[in-house]
Coordinates of C-alpha atoms in Angstrom, one line a residue:
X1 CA -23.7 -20.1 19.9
X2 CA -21.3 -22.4 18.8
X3 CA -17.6 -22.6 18.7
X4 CA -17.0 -20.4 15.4
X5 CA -18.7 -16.8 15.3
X6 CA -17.7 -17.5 11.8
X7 CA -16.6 -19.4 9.4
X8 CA -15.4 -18.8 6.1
X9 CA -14.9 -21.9 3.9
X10 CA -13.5 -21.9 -0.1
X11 CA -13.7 -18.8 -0.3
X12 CA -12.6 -17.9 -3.9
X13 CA -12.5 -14.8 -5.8
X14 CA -11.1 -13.9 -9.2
X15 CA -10.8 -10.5 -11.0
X16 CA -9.5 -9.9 -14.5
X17 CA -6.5 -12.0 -15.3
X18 CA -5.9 -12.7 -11.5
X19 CA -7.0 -14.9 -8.6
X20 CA -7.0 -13.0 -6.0
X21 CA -8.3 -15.7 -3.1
X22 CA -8.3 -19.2 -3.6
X23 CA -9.9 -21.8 -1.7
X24 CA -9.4 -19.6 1.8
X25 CA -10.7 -21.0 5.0
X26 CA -10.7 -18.5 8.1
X27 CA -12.9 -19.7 11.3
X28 CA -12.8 -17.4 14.4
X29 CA -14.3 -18.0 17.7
X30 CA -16.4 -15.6 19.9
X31 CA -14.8 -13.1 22.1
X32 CA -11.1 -13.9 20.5
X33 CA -8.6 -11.9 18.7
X34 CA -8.2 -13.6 15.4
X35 CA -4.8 -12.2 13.4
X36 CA -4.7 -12.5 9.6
X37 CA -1.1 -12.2 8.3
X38 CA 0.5 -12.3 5.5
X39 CA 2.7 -10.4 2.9
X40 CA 1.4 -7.0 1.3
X41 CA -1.3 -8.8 -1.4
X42 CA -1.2 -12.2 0.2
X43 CA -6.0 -11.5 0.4
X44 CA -6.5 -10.6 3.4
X45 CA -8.3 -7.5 2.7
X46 CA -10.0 -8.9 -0.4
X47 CA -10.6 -11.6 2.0
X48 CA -12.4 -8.9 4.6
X49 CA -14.1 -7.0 2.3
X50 CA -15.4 -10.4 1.2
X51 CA -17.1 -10.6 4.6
X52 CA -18.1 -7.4 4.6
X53 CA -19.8 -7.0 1.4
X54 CA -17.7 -4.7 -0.8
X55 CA -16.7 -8.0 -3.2
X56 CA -18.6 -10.9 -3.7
X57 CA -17.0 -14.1 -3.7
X58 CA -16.9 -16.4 -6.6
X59 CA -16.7 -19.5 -5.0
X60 CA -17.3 -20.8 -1.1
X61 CA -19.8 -19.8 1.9
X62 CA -19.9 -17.7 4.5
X63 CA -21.5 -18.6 8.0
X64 CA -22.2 -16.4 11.1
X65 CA -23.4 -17.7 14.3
X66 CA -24.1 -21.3 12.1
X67 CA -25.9 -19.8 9.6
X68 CA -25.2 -19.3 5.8
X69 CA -25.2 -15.6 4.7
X70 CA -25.0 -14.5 1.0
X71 CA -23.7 -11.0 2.1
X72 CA -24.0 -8.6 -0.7
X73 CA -23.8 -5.1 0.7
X74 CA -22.0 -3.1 3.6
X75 CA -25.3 -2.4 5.2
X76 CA -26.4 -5.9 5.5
X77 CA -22.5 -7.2 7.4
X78 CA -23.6 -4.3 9.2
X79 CA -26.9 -5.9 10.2
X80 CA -25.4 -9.0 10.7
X81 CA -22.9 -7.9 13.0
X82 CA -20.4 -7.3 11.0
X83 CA -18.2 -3.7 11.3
X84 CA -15.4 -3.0 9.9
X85 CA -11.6 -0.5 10.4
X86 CA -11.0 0.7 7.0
X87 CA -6.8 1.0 6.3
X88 CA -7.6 3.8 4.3
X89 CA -9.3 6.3 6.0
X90 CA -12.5 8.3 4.5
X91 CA -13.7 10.6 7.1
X92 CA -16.4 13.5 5.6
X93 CA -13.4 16.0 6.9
X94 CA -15.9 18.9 6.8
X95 CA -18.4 17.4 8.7
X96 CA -18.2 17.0 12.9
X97 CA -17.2 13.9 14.1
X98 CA -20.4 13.1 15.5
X99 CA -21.9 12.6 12.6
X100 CA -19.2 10.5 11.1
X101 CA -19.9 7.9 13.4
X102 CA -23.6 8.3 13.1
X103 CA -24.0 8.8 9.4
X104 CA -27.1 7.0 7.8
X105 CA -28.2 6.3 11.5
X106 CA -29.1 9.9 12.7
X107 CA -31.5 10.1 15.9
X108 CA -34.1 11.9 15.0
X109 CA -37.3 14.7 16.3
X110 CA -39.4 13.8 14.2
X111 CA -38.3 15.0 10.4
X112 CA -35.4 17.1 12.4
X113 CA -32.0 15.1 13.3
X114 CA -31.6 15.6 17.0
X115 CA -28.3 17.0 17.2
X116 CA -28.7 17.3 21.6
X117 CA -28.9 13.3 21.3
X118 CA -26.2 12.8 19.1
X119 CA -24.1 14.5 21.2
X120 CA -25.0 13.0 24.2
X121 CA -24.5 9.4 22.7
X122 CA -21.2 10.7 21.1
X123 CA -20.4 11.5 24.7
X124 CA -21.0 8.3 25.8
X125 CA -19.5 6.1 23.6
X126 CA -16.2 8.7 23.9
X127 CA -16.5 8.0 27.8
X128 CA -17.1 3.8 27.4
X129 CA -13.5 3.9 25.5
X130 CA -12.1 6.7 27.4
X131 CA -11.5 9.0 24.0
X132 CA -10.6 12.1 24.8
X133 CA -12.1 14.2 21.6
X134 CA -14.9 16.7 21.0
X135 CA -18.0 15.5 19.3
X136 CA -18.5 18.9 17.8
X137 CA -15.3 19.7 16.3
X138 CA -14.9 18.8 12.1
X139 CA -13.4 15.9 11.4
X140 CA -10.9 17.4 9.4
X141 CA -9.3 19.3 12.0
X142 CA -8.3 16.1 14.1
X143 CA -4.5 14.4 13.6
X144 CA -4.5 10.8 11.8
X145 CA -3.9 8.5 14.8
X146 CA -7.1 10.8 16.6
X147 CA -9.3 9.7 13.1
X148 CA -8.3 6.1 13.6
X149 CA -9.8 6.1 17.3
X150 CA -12.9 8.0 16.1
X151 CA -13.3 4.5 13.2
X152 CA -12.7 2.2 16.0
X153 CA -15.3 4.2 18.2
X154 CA -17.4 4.1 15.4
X155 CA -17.0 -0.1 14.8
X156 CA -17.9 0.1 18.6
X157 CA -20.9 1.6 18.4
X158 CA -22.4 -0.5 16.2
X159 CA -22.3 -3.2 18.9
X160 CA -20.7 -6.0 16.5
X161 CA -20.4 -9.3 17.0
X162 CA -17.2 -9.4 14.7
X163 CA -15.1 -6.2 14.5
X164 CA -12.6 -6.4 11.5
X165 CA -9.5 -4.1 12.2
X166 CA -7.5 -3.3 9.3
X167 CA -4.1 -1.8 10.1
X168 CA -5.8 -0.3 13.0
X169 CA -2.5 0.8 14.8
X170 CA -0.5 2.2 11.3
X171 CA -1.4 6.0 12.4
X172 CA -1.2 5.2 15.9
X173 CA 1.7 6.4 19.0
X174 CA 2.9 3.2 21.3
X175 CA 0.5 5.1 23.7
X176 CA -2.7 4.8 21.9
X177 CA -1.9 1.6 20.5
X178 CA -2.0 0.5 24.3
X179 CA -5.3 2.5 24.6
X180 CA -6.8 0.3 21.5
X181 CA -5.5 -2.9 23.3
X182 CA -7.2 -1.6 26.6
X183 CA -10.5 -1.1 23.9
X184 CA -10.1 -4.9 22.2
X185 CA -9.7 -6.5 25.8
X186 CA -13.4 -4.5 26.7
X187 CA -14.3 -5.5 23.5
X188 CA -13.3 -9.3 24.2
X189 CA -14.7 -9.1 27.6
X190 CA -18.9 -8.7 25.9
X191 CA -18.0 -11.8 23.7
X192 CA -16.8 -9.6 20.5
X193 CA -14.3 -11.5 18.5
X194 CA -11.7 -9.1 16.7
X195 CA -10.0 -10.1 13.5
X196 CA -6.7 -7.9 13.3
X197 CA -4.8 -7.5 10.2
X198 CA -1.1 -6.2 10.9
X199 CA 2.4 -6.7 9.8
X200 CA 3.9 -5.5 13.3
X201 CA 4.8 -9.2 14.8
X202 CA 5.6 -7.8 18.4
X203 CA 1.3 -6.6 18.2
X204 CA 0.2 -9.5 17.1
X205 CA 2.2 -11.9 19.7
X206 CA 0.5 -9.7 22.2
X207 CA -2.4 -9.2 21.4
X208 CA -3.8 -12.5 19.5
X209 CA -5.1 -15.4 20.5
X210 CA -5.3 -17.2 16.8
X211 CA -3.0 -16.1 14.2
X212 CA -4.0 -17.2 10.1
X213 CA -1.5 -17.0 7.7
X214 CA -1.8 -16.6 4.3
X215 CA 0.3 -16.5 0.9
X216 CA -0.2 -15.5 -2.7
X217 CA -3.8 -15.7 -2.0
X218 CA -4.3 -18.9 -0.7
X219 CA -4.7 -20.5 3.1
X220 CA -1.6 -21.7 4.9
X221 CA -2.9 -22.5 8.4
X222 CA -3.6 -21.3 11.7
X223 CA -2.0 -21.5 14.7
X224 CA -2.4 -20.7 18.6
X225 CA -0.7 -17.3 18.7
X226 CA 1.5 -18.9 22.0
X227 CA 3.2 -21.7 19.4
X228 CA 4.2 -19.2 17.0
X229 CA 7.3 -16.6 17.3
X230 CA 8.7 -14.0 14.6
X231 CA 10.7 -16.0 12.7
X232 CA 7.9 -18.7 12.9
X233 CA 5.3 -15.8 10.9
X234 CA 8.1 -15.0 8.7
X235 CA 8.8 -18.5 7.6
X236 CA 5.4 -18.9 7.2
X237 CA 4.6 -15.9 5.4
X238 CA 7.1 -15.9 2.9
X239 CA 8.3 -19.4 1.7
X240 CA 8.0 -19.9 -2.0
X241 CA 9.5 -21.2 -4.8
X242 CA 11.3 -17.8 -6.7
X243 CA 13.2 -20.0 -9.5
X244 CA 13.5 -18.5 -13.3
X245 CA 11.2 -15.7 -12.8
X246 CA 13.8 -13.1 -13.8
X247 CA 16.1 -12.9 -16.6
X248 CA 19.8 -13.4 -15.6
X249 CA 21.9 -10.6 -14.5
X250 CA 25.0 -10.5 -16.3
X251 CA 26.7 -7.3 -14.8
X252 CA 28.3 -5.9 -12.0
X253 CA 26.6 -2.6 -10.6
X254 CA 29.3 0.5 -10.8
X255 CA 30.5 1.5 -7.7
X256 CA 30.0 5.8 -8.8
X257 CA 27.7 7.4 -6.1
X258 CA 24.7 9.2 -8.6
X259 CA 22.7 10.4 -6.3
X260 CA 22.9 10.5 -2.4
X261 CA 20.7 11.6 0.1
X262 CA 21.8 13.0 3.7
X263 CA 19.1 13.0 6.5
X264 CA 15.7 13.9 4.4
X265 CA 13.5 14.7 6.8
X266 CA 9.3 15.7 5.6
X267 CA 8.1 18.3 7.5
X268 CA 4.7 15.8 8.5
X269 CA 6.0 13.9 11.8
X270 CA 4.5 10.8 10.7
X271 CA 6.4 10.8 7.5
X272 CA 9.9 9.8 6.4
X273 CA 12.3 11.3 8.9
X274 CA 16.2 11.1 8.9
X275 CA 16.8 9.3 5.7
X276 CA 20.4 8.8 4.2
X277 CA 21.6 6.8 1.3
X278 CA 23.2 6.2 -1.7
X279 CA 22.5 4.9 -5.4
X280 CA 25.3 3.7 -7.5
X281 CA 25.8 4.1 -11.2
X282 CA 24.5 1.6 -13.0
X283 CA 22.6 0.0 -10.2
X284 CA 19.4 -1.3 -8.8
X285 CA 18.6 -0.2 -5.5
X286 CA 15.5 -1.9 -4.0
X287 CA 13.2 0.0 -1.5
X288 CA 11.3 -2.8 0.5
X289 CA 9.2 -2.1 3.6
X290 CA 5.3 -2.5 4.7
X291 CA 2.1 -0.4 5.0
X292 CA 3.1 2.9 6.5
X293 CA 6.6 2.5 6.2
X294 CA 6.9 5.5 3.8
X295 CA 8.7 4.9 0.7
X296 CA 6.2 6.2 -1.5
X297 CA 6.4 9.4 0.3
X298 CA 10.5 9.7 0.1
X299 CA 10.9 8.8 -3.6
X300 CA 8.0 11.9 -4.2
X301 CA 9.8 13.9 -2.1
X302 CA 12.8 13.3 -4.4
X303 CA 10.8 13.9 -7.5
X304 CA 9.4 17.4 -6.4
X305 CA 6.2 16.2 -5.2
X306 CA 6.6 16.6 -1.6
X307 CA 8.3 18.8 0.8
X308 CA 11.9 18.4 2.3
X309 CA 12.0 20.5 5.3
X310 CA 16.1 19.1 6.1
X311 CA 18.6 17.5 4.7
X312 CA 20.8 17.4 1.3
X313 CA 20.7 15.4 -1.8
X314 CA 23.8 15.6 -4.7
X315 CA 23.4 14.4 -8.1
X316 CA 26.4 13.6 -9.6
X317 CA 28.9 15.5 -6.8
X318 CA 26.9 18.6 -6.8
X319 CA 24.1 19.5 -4.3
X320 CA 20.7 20.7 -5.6
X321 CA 17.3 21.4 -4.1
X322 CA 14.1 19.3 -5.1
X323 CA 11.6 22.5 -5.4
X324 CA 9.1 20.9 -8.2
X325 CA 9.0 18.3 -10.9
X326 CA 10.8 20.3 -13.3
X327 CA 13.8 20.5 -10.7
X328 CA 14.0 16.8 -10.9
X329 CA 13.2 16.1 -14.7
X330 CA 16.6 19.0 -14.9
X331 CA 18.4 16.7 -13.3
X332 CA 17.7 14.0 -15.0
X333 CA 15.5 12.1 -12.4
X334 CA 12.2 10.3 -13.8
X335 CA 9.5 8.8 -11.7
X336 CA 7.1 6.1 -12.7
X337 CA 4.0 6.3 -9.5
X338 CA 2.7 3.7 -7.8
X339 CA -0.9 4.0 -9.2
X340 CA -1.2 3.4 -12.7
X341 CA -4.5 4.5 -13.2
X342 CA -4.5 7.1 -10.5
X343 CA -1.5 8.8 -11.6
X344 CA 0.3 7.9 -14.6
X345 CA -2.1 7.1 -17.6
X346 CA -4.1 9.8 -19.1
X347 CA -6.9 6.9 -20.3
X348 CA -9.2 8.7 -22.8
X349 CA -5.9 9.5 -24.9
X350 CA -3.8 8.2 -27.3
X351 CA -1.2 5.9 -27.0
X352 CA 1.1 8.4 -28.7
X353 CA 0.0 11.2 -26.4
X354 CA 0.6 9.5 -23.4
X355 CA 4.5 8.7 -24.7
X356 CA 5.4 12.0 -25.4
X357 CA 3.6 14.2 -22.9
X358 CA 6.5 15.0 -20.5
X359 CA 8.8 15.5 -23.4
X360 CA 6.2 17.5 -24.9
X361 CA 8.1 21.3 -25.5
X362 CA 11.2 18.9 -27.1
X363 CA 8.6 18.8 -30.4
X364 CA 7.8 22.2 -30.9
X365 CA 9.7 24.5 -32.6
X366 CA 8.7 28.4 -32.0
X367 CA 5.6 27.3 -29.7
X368 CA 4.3 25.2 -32.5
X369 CA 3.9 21.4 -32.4
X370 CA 5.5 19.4 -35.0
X371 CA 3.4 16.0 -35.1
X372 CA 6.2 14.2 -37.3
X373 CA 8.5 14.4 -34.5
X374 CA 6.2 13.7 -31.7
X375 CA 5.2 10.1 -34.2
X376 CA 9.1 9.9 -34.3
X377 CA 9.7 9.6 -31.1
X378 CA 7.3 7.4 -29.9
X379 CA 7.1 5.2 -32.6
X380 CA 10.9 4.8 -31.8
X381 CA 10.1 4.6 -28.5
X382 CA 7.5 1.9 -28.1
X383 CA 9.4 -0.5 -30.6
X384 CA 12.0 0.2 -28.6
X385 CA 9.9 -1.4 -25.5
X386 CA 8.0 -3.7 -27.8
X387 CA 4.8 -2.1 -26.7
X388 CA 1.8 -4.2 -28.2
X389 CA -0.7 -1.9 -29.8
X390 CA -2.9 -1.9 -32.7
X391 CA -1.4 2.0 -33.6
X392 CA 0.2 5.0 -32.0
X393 CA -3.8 6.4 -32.3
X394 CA -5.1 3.8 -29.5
X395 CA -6.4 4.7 -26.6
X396 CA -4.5 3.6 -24.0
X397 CA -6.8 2.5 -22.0
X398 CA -7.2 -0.6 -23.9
X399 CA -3.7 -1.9 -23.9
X400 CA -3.7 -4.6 -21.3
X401 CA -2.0 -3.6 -18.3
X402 CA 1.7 -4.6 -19.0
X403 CA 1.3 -2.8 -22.2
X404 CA -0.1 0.1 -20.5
X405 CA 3.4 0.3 -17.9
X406 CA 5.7 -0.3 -21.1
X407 CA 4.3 3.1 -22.6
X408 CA 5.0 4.9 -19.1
X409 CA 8.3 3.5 -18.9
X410 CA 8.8 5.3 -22.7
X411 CA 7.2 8.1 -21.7
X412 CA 10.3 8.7 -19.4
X413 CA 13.2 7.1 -21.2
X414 CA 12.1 10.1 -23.9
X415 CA 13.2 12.4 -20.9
X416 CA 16.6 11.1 -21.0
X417 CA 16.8 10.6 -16.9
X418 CA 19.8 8.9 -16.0
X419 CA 18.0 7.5 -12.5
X420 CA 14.7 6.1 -13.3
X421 CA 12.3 5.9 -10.2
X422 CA 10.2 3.1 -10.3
X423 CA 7.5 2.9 -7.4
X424 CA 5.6 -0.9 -8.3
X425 CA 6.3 -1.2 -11.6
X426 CA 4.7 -4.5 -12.1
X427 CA 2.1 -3.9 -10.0
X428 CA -1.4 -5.8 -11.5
X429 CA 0.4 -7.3 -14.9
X430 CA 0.7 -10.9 -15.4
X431 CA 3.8 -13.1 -15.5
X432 CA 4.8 -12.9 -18.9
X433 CA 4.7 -8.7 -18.4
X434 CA 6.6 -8.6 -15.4
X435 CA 9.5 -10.8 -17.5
X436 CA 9.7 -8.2 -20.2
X437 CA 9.8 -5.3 -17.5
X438 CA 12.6 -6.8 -16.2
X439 CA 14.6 -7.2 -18.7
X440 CA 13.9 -3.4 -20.3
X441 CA 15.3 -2.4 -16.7
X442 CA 18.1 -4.4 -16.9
X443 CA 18.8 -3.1 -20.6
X444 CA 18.8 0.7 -18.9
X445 CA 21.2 -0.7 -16.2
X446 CA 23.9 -1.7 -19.2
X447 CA 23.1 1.3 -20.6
X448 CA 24.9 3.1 -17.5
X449 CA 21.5 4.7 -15.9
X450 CA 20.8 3.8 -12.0
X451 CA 17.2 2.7 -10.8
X452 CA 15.5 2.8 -7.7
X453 CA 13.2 0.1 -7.3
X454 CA 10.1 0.3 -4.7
X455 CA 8.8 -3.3 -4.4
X456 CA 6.2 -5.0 -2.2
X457 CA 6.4 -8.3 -3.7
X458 CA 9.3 -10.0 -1.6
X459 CA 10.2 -11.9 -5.1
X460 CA 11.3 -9.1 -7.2
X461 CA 12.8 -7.2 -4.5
X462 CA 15.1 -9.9 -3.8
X463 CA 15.2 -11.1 -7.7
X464 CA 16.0 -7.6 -9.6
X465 CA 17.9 -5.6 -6.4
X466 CA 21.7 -5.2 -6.4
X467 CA 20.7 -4.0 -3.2
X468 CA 17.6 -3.7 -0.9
X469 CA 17.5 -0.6 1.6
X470 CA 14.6 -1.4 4.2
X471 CA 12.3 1.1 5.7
X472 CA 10.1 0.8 8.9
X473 CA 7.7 3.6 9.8
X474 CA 9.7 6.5 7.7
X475 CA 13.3 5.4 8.3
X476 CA 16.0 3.4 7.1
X477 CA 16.0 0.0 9.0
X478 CA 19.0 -1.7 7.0
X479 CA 20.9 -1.9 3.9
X480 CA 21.3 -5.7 2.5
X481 CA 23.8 -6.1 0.1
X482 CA 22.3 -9.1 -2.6
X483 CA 24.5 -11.3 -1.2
X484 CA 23.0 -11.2 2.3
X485 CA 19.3 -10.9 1.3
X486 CA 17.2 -12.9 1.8
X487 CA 13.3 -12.7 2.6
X488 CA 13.6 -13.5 6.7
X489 CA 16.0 -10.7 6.8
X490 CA 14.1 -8.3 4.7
X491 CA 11.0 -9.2 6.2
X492 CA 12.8 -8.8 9.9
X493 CA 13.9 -5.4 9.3
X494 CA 10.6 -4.5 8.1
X495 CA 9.3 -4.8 11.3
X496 CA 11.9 -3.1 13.3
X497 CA 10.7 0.3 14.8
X498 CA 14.0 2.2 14.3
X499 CA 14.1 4.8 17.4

């Protein structure tokens, strides 16, 4: 074997309107831990899934063990060594555990699977990483930290060469985390080299031996883990240029508490917990944080779709519980989700229909729709937004993607929310999209409405925010007023476990 297990050279790989990696270099040695850091979209899971054959790169080569592979499938990294830790966990839920790790690769009886064999194996592979769970039991009944060790036991059995881990620790207790180190050292110890994705700097200072750092899709070196300290990843991570990529602020944010929050706690232990702030009239309070660190989940919870089990929010002065959606429209809250596609545009209608569906019973009179107000309003509405579409009778699902968030954004205005939740809102839209965002936020801001801003892209968290409130693992790490952010401080308190 020579020195690199692998090497990945130039690798490049473009999707619609975007360059996602761009000449990347990663070369990992045998029996190493290899980190790959980086900011939330910085490649390095379209970089890994790259190697693994879920994309294939445009541009570059691939070599394992000093040969060139064109790797087009799953099964074939598999074949070649290759297994991977999801961050998102699939497990079939109603299906045992044992044959989630064995799937496709069932031992047999003849035409019968030999369920006595997979147990035993199960078994052993439990007792070689000292994994305390019962082959038998569904997979669905097991806690999310428990399905993490099962994927990692499953990446072990296919005795890998390279094992990419994902996140691997983002579901896991300071006790199993230990346990998975105790696993990657065994691991290290048979010549397996690990590459480890993670934004928890204290982890990868322990555990690496290499650390590759990447940024805005592109390589921007590698270093031996013992040269490098937190503020060294940060720096590294994050520098870049952020001049006259947002319009100018030309306002001072009210100082009228909206809406506060006292100690929202979700009744899942591995959710937000303890949560307490405040969001000023006329005001743009940024939400930044990493993988796992909730803030999806507390902005739902204060739009109805997910449970408070404690705490208190007042809109306005007066208290009021967050029961459903239509609780929050009442009082006048509006939530733009995270996943365009997913969530928020109904593709196979209208442009029109998609702006006036959640204002839908305003154009009816006596139950009946009345089209010429519905074409009104959103007519009114997406000149308003200078929506680019051929007619109201588009579908929407072929505006480009900027065009496609300016008709949410109407959707909700026609609500008349006076806090407007925006989870990503420029998430996948180019440049020139993003500008025209910004400045239809800031036009709500003089308008006298509040907006709460949920940002991965360090950029316009620190370009749009009046101020950024930082979450780590469910709670509140810090508040930054604008004056004091900056992207080392964000990025610090972003990976600060808050007791």
């Amino acid at each position: 074997m020579g020195e690199y297990v692998l090497e990945m050279n130039n690798i490049t790989k473009v999707f619609p309107g975007v360059k996602a990696l761009d000449n990347v270099s990663l070369k990992v040695r045998p029996g190493s831990v290899h980190a790959l850091m980086g900011e939330n979209g910085a490649g390095k899971s379209t970089l890994m899934k790259c190697l693994f054959g879920i994309y294939q790169e445009d541009g570059g080569e691939i070599i394992l063990d000093g040969k060139k592979e064109n790797i087009t499938t799953s099964k074939q990294a598999l074949d070649l060594g290759v297994s991977m830790i999801h961050q998102e966990l699939h497990p079939i839920r109603f299906r045992p555990v044992m044959e989630n790790i064995w799937l496709g690769r069932f031992p047999m009886r003849g035409i019968a699977v030999d369920k006595k064999t997979m147990i035993r194996k199960t078994k052993e592979l439990f007792k070689e990483i000292d994994l305390d769970i019962n082959p038998e039991v569904l997979a669905g009944s097991l806690s999310a930290s428990n399905l993490q060790l099962v994927e990692i036991a499953k990446a072990v059995s296919y005795n890998s060469k390279i094992i990419i881990m994902d996140e691997p620790t983002s579901s896991l207790t300071d006790n199993e985390t230990d346990h998975l180190f105790k696993i990657i050292r065994q691991l290290q110890g048979k010549g397996c080299a690990i590459i480890y994705i993670s934004h928890k700097m204290e982890e990868i200072l322990k555990i690496a031996d290499e650390v590759t750092i990447m940024r805005d899709g592109q390589y921007v070196g590698t270093w031996p883990s013992g040269e490098l300290t937190t503020d060294l990843i940060i720096n590294r991570m994050v520098g870049r240029d952020m001049t006259n990529r947002f319009p100018e602020k030309d306002y001072i944010p009210g100082t009228e508490v909206v809406l506060k929050a006292e100690d929202l706690c979700s009744p899942l232990p591995k959710s937000f917990q303890h949560v307490s702030f405040e969001l000023h009239r006329g005001e743009i309070l940024g939400i930044g944080g990493l993988v796992g660190a909730q803030r999806t989940e507390l902005v739902e919870a204060l739009f109805g779709l997910r449970v408070i089990v404690s705490g208190e929010v007042e809109k306005d002065g007066e208290r009021f519980k967050v029961k459903s959606v239509q609780d929050a429209k009442k009082h006048g809250l509006a939530l733009l989700t995270e996943e365009r596609r997913a969530s928020g545009v109904f593709p196979i209608l209208s442009v029109l229909d998609n702006t006036v569906i959640a204002s839908q019973k305003t154009y009816a009179n006596h139950g009946v729709l009345r089209q010429s107000k519905r074409l009104k309003a959103a007519k009114e509405a997406n000149l308003q937004l200078n929506v680019k579409t051929p007619t109201l009778e588009t579908l929407i699902q072929d505006l480009s993607g900027g065009n496609q968030q300016k008709v949410l954004i109407a959707r909700w205005l026609l609500t008349h929310p006076d806090i407007l939740i925006l989870d990503e809102p420029t998430r996948g839209i180019d440049v020139g999209a993003k500008y025209e965002i910004y400045t239809i936020m800031l036009d709500l801001i003089k308008q006298g409405k509040s907006i709460i801003m949920i940002s991965s892209e360090m950029p316009e968290l620190l370009g749009m925010s009046d101020r950024v409130m930082v979450m780590c693992e469910g709670k509140v790490s810090g508040v930054l007023n604008r004056a004091e952010a900056d992207q080392i401080e964000v990025m610090r308190l972003a990976t600060r476990f808050v007791k």
